[in-house]
Short mmCIF file of C-alpha atoms in Angstrom, two decimals:
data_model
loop_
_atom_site.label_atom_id
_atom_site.label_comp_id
_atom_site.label_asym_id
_atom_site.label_seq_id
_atom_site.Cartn_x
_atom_site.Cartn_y
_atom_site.Cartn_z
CA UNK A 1 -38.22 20.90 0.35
CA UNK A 2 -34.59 21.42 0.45
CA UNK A 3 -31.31 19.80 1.51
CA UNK A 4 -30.69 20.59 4.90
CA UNK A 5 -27.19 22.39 5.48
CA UNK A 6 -25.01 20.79 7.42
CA UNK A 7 -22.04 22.85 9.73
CA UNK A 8 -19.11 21.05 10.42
CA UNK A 9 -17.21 22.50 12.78
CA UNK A 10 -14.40 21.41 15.50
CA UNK A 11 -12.23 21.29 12.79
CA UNK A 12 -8.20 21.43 14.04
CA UNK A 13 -6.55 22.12 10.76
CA UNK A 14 -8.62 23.16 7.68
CA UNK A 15 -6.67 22.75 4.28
CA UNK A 16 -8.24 24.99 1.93
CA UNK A 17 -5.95 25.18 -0.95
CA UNK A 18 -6.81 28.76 -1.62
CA UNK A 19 -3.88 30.90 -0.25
CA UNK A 20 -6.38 34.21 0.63
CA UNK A 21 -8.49 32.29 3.25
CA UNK A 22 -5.72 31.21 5.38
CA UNK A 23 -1.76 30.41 5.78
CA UNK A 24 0.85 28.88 2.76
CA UNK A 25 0.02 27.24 -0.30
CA UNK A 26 -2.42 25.28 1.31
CA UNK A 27 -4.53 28.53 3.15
CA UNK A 28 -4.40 26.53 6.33
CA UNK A 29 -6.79 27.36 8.86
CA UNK A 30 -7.03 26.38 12.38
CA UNK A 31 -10.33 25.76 14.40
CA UNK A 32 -12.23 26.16 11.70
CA UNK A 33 -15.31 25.24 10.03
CA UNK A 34 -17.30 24.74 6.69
CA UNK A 35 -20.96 24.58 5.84
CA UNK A 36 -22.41 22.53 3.36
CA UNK A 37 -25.37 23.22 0.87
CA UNK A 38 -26.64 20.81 -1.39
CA UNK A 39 -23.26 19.91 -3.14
CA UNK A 40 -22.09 22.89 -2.85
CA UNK A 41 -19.26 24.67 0.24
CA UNK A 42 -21.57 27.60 1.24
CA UNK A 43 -19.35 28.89 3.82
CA UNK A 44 -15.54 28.73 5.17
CA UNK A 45 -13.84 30.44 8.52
CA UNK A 46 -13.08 30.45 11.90
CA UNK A 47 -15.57 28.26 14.05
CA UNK A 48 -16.35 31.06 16.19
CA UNK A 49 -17.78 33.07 13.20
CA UNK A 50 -20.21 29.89 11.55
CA UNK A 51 -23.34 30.78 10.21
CA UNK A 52 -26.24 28.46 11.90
CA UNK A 53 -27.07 25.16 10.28
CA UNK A 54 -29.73 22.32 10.05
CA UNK A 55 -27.46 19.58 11.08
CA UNK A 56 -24.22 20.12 13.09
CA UNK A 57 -21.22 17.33 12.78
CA UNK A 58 -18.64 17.73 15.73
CA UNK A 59 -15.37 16.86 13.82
CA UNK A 60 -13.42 17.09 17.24
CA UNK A 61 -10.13 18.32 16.73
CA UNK A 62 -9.20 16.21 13.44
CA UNK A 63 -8.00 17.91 10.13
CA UNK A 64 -10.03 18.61 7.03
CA UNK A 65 -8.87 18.71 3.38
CA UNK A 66 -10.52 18.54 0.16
CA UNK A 67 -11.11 14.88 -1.22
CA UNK A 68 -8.21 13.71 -3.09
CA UNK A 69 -8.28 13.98 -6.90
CA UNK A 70 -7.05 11.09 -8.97
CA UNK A 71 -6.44 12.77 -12.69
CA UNK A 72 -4.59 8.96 -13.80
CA UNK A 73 -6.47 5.74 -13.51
CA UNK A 74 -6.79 2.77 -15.76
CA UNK A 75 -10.02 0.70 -13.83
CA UNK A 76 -12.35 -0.96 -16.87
CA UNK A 77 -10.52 -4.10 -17.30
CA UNK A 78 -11.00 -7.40 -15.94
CA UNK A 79 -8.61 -10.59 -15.21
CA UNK A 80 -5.41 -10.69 -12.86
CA UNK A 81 -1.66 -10.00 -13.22
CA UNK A 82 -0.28 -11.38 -9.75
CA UNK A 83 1.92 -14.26 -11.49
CA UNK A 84 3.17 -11.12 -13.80
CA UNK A 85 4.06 -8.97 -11.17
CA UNK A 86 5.33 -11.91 -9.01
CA UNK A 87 7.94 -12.86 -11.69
CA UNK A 88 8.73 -9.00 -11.68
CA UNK A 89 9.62 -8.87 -8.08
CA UNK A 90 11.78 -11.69 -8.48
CA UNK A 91 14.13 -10.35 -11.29
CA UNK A 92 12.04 -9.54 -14.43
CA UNK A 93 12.04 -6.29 -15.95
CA UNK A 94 8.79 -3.99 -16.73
CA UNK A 95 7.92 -3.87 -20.42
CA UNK A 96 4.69 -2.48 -21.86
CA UNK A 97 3.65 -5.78 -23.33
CA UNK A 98 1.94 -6.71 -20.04
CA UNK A 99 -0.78 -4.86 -20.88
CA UNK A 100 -1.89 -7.63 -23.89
CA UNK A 101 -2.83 -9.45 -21.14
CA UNK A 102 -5.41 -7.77 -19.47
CA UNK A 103 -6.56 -7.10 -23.01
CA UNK A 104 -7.61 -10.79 -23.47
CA UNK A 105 -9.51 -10.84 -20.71
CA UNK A 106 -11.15 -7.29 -20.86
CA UNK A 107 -12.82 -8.21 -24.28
CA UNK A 108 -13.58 -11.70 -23.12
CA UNK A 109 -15.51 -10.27 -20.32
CA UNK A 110 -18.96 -9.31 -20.05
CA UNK A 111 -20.64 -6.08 -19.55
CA UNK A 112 -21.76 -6.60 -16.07
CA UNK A 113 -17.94 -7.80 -15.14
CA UNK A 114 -16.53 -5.05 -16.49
CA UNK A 115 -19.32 -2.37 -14.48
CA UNK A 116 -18.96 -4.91 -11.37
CA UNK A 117 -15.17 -4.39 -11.74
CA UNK A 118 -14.91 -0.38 -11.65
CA UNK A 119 -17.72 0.19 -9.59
CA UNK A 120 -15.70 -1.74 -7.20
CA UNK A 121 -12.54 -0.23 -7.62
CA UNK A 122 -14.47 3.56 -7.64
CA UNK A 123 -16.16 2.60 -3.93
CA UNK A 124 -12.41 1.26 -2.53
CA UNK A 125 -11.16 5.07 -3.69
CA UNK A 126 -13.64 6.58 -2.29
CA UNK A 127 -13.51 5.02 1.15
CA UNK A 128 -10.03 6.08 1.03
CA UNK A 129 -11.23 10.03 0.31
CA UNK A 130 -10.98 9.74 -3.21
CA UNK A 131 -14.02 12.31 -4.42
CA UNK A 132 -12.82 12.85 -7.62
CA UNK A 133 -11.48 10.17 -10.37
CA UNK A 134 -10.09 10.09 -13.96
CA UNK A 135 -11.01 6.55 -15.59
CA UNK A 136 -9.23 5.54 -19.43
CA UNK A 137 -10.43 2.94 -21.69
CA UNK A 138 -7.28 1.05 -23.45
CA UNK A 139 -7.19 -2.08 -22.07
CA UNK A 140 -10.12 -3.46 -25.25
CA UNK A 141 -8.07 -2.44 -28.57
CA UNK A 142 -10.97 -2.86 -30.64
CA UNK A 143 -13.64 -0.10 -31.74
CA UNK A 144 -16.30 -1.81 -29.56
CA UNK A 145 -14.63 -2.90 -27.07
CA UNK A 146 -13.02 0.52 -26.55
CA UNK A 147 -16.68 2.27 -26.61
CA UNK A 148 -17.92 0.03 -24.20
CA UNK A 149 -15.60 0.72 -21.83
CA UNK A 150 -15.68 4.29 -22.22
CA UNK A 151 -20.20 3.98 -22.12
CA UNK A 152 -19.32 1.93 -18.83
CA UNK A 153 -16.92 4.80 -17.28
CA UNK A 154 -18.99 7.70 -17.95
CA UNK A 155 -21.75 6.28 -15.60
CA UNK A 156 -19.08 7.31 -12.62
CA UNK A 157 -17.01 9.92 -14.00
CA UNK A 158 -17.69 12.68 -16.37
CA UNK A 159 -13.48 12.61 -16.62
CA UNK A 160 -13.36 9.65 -19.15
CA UNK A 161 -10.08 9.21 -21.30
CA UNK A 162 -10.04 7.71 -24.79
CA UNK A 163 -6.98 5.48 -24.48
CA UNK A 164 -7.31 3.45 -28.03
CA UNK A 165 -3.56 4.12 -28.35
CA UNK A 166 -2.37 2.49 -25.05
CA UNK A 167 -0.52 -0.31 -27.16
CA UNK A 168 -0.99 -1.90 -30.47
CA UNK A 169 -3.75 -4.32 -30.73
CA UNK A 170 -2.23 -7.88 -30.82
CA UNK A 171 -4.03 -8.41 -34.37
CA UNK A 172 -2.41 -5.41 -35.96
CA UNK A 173 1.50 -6.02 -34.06
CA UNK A 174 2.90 -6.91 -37.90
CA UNK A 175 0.85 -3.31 -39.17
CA UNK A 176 0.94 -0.59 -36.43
CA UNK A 177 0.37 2.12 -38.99
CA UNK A 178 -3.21 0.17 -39.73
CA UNK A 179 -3.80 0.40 -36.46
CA UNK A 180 -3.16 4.41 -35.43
CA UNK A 181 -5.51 4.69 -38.88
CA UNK A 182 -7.96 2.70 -37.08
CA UNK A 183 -7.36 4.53 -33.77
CA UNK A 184 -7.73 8.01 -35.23
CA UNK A 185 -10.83 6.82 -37.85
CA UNK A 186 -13.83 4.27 -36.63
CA UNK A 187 -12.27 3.94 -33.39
CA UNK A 188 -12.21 7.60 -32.56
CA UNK A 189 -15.95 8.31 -34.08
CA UNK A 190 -17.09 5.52 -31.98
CA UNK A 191 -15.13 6.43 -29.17
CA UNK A 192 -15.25 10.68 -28.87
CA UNK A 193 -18.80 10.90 -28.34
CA UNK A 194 -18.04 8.94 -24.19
CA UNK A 195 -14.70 11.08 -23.55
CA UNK A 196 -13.84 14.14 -22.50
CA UNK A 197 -10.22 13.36 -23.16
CA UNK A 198 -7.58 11.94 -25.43
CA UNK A 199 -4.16 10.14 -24.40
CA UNK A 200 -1.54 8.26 -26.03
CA UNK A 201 1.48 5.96 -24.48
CA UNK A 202 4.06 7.79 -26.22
CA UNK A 203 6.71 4.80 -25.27
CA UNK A 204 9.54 2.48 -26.52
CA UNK A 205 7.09 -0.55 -27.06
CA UNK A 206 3.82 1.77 -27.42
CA UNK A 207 3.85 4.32 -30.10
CA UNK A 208 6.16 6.45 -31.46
CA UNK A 209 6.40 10.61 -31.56
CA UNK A 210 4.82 10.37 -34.70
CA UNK A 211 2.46 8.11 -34.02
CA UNK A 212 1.95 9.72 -30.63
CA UNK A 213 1.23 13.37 -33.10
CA UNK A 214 -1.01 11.95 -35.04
CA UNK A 215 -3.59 10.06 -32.35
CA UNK A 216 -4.04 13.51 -30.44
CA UNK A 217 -3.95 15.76 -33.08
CA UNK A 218 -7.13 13.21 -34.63
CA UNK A 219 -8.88 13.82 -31.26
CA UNK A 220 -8.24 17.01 -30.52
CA UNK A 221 -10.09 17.50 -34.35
CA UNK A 222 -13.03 15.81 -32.94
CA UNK A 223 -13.51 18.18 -29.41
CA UNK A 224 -11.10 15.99 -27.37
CA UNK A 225 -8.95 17.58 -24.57
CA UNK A 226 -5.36 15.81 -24.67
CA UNK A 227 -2.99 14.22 -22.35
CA UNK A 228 -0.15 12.42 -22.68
CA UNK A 229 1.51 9.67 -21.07
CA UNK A 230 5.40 10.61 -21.54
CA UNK A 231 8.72 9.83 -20.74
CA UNK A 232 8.23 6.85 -18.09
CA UNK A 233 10.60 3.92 -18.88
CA UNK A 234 13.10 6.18 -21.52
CA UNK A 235 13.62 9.27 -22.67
CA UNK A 236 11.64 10.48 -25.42
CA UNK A 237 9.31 13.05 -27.15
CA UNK A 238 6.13 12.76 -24.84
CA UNK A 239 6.70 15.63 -22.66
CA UNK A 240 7.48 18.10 -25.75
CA UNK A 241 4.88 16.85 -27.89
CA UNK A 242 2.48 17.21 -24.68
CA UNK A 243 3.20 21.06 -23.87
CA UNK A 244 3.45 22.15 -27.80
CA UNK A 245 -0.31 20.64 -28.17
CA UNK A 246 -1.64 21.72 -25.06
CA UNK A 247 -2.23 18.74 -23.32
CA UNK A 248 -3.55 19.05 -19.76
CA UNK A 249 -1.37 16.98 -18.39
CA UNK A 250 2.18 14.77 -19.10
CA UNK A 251 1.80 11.70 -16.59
CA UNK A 252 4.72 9.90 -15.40
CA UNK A 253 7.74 12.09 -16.10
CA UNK A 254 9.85 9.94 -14.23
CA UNK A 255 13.01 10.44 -17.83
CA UNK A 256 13.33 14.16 -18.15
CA UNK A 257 16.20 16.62 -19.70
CA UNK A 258 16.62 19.78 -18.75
CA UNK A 259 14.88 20.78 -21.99
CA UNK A 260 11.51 19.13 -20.51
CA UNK A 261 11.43 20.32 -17.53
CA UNK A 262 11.86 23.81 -18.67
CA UNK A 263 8.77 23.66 -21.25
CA UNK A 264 7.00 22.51 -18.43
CA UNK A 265 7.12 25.22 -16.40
CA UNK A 266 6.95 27.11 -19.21
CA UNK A 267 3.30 25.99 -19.78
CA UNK A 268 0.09 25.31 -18.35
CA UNK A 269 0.51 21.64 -19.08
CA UNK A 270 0.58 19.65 -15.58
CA UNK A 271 3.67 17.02 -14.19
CA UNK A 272 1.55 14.21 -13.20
CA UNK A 273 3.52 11.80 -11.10
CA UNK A 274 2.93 8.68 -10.66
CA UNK A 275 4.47 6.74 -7.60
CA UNK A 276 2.82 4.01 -7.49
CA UNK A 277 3.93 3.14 -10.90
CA UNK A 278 7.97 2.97 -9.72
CA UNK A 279 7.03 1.64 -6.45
CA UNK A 280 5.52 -1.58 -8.34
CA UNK A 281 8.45 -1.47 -10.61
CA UNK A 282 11.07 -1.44 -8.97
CA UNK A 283 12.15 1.46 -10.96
CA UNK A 284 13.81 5.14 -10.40
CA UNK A 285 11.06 7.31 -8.89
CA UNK A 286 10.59 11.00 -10.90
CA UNK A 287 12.28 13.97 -9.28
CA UNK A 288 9.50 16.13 -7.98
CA UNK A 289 11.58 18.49 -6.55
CA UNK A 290 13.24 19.27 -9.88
CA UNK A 291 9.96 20.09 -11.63
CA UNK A 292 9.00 22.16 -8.51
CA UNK A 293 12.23 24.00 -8.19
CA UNK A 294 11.62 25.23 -12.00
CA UNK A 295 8.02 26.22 -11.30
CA UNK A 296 6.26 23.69 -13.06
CA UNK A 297 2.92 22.23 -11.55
CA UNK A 298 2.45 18.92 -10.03
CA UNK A 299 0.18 16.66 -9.79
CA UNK A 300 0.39 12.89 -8.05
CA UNK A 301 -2.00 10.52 -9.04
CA UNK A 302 -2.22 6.33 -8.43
CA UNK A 303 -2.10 5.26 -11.86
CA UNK A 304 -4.35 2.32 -10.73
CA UNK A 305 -4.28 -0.27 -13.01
CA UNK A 306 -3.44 -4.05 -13.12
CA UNK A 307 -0.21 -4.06 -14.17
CA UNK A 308 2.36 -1.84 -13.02
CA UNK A 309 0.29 0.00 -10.32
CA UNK A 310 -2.37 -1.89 -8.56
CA UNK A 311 -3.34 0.74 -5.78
CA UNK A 312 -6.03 3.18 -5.36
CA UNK A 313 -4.67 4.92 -2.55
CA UNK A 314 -4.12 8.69 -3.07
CA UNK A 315 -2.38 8.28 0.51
CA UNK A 316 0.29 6.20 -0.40
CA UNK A 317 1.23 7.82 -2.95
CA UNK A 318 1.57 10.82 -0.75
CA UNK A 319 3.89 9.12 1.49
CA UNK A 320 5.61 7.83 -1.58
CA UNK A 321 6.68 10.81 -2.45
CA UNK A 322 6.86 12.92 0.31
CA UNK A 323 9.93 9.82 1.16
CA UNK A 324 11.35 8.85 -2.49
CA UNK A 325 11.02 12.39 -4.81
CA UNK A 326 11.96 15.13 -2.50
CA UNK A 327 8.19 16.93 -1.91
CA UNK A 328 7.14 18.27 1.53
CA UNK A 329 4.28 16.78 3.00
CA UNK A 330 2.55 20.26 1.78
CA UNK A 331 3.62 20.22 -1.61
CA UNK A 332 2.14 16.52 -1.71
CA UNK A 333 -0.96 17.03 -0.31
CA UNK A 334 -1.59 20.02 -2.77
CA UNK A 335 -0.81 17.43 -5.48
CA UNK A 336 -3.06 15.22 -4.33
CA UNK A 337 -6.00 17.55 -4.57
CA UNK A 338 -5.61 21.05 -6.31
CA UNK A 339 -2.80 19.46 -8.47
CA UNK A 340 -5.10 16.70 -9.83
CA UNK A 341 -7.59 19.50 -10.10
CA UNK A 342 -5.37 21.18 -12.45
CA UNK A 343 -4.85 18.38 -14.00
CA UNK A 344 -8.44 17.87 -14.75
CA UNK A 345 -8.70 21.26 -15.46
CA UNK A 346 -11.27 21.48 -12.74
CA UNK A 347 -11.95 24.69 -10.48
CA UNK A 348 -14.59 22.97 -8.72
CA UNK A 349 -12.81 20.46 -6.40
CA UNK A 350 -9.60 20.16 -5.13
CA UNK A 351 -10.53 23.21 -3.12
CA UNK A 352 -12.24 24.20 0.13
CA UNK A 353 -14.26 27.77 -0.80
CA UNK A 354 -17.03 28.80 -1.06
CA UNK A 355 -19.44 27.53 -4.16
CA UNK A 356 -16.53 24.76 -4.91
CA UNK A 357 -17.95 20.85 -4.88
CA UNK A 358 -18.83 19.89 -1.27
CA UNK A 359 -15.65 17.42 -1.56
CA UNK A 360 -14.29 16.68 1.97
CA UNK A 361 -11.82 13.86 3.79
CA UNK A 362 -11.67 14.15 7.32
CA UNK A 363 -8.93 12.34 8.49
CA UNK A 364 -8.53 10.39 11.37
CA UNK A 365 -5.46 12.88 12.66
CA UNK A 366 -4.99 16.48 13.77
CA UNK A 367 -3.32 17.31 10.57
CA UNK A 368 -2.57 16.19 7.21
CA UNK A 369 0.82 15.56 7.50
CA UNK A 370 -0.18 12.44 9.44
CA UNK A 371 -0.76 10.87 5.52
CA UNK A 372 2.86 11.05 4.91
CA UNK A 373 3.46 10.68 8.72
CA UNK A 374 1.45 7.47 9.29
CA UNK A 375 2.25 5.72 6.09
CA UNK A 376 -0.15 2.42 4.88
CA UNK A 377 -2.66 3.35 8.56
CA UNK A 378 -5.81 4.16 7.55
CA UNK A 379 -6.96 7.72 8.31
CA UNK A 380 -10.48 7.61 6.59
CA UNK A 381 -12.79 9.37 9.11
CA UNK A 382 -15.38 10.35 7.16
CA UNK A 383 -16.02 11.59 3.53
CA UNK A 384 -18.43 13.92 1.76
CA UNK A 385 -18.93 13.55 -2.23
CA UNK A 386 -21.23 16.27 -3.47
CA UNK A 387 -22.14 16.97 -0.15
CA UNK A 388 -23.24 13.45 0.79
CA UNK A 389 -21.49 11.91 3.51
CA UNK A 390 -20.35 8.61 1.50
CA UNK A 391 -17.84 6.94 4.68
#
C-alpha cells in the first residue's frame, strides 16, 4: 500500500525559492498550497487550484518555506566550553587553540556519547525547521578517532565533512608537516570512504596556504568534494585557494579584499556566513551586502559547535544578519535555505517545487519576515522531513 498524500493548504505566504512559480527571488505565493507524496512535493499553486488528497492539514493563514539548510556544523564532539567562553565575554580574545579542548574530551569519550551527543543536537535543529544538516569530524585528530566520528555522522547526514585538518593534533604541535602527511595519507584512506567532503581551517593558528593546498588537493585525489574554511579571524589565502580548486563553498568570509570578493562572484564557489560565529566572539560580523552587491552567492549557516558558536538556530542567524551585515529579510531567508542548498550542492531541498524533498517549516507567523521580525521567539509550527511531519 502506499503513502497517503497529504494537501496542505491555507497557506498565507508560500516561499518557494523558484522565481517562475511566483513573485521575487523567493517566488512568493499567496494562499497557496502544496501536496506531499512520499518524500517527495508532488504539487505547488494557488489553493483554489489543489489537486485532491488523502489527508488534508489546514495551515490557517501562517507562512510556508522550505526547511532551513545548515551547509556548516561541527556536532560529534563531546565535553563543555562555558568557563572558555565565559573568560571570553569578560575580556579574552578568540584564538583557534580552543578547539584542543574539546579534542581531549572527544577521544576520551565513548561511542554511544559521541552518537547520544549529535543525535541530540540533530533533533534540537530540527525542531527549529532545520531539514537539512552538514556535520564535520575534526574535533578527534587521530586516524580513528577521526573515522569514528565521520561512521557516527553518516548515520544522520549523507553531507559528512572530513575535517582532519581543523588544527594540529596536540602530539604533532613541534612537527605540523608530520601531521598534514598524516592528514593527507592513513588519515585520509581511513577517513574518505564516510565523507562526501573535504575542508581545511586555512587560519593564523590552523594551517597555512600551503598546508591548506596540499590537504584538499589529497582529498579531492581520493573523490572528495572541497570546502574551505577562509578568511575568519585575518586576512589570508582561504578564499583564493577555495574558488581556484573549486570548492563548494568558503565559510566565514568575515576578512575579505576586494580581490576576494571579486573571484567570488566570479565563481560558483558559495560565501557561507557564519553569524553566529562573530556573535559569540565578539568580533566584526562579514559584510553580506558587499558579497551580494558583486553578485556572489550566499549562504548563512550556524556554525554550531562548542566553541565559538554554540547555536543551532538557522533563525537567529537570520535575524543576525538581517540586523548586523546589511541583508534583507529576503536575501536571508534565501540563504538560509536555497543558499545552503547551493552550498551543498543540492537541487533537492532548499526549494518548494515539484519532485524537490518534501522539506517544509511552517512558521508560527503570516510571513517569514517574522524570523528576522520576532528575533529569539520561537516560530516552529510544524515541520516535514522527507515528507514526515517530524514537529
Amino acid at each position: 500500500m502506499s503513502n497517503p498524500t497529504t494537501l496542505i493548504t491555507g497557506i498565507g505566504s508560500l516561499v518557494t525559492n523558484d522565481p517562475g512559480q511566483g513573485a521575487g527571488p523567493l517566488g512568493l505565493l499567496t494562499d497557496a498550497a502544496v501536496v506531499l507524496d512520499g518524500d517527495t512535493v508532488a504539487w505547488v499553486g494557488p489553493a483554489a487550484d489543489a489537486p485532491a488528497a488523502d489527508v488534508a492539514f489546514d495551515a490557517q493563514g501562517r507562512a510556508l518555506l522550505p526547511g532551513f539548510v545548515d551547509s556548516h556544523a561541527h556536532l560529534v564532539f563531546a565535553g563543555d566550553r562555558t568557563a572558555e567562553f565565559n573568560a571570553r565575554m569578560s575580556g579574552q580574545s578568540y584564538t583557534a587553540g580552543g578547539i584542543r579542548t574539546t579534542v581531549a574530551a572527544t577521544r576520551a569519550a565513548t561511542d554511544a556519547e559521541l552518537d547520544a551527543n549529535l543525535g541530540r543536537f540533530v533533533r534540537e535543529a530540527l525542531r527549529q525547521g532545520t531539514t537539512t544538516i552538514e556535520c564535520k569530524s575534526g574535533y578527534g585528530l587521530t586516524v580513528a578517532d577521526e573515522a569514528r566520528a565521520l561512521r557516527i555522522a553518516a548515520q544522520y547526514t549523507p553531507e559528512t565533512t572530513y575535517l582532519g585538518a581543523h588544527v594540529v593534533a596536540p602530539e604533532f604541535a613541534d612537527d605540523p608537516a608530520a601531521y598534514v602527511d598524516l592528514v593527507t595519507g592513513e588519515m585520509l584512506d581511513a577517513c574518505a570512504p564516510h565523507a562526501r567532503w573535504v575542508d581545511v581551517f586555512c587560519e593564523k593558528g590552523a594551517f597555512d596556504g600551503d598546508q591548506a593546498r596540499a590537504v584538499l588537493t589529497a582529498g579531492i585525489e581520493r573523490g572528495l568534494t572541497p570546502r574551505v574554511h577562509a578568511n575568519q579571524l585575518t586576512y589570508g589565502p582561504g578564499v583564493q585557494l577555495a574558488v581556484e580548486l573549486g570548492a563548494a563553498s568558503a565559510d566565514h568570509c568575515t576578512h575579505l579584499t576586494d580581490e576576494d570578493v571579486a573571484a567570488l562572484a566570479g565563481s560558483a564557489t558559495v560565501a557561507t556566513l557564519l553569524p553566529g560565529a562573530e556573535f559569540s566572539t565578539r568580533a566584526q560580523y562579514p559584510d553580506a551586502r558587499r558579497l551580494l552587491d558583486a553578485g556572489a552567492v550566499v549562504a548563512l549557516s550556524t556554525d554550531c559547535n562548542p566553541g565559538s558558536s554554540f547555536t543551532s538556530s538557522m533563525a537567529f542567524c537570520i535575524a543576525v544578519a538581517v540586523r548586523e551585515m546589511g541583508m534583507t529579510p529576503d536575501e536571508a531567508v534565501w540563504a538560509a535555505t536555497a543558499g545552503g542548498a547551493h552550498a551543498l550542492r543540492r537541487g533537492d531541498v532548499g526549494v518548494v517545487a515539484a519532485g524537490a524533498r518534501a522539506d517544509l517549516l511552517l512558521l508560527d507567523a503570516p510571513s517569514h519576515v517574522h524570523l528576522a521580525y520576532r528575533p529569539g521567539v520561537p516560530l516552529t509550527a510544524a515541520v516535514w522531513r522527507s515528507g514526515a511531519r517530524e514537529v
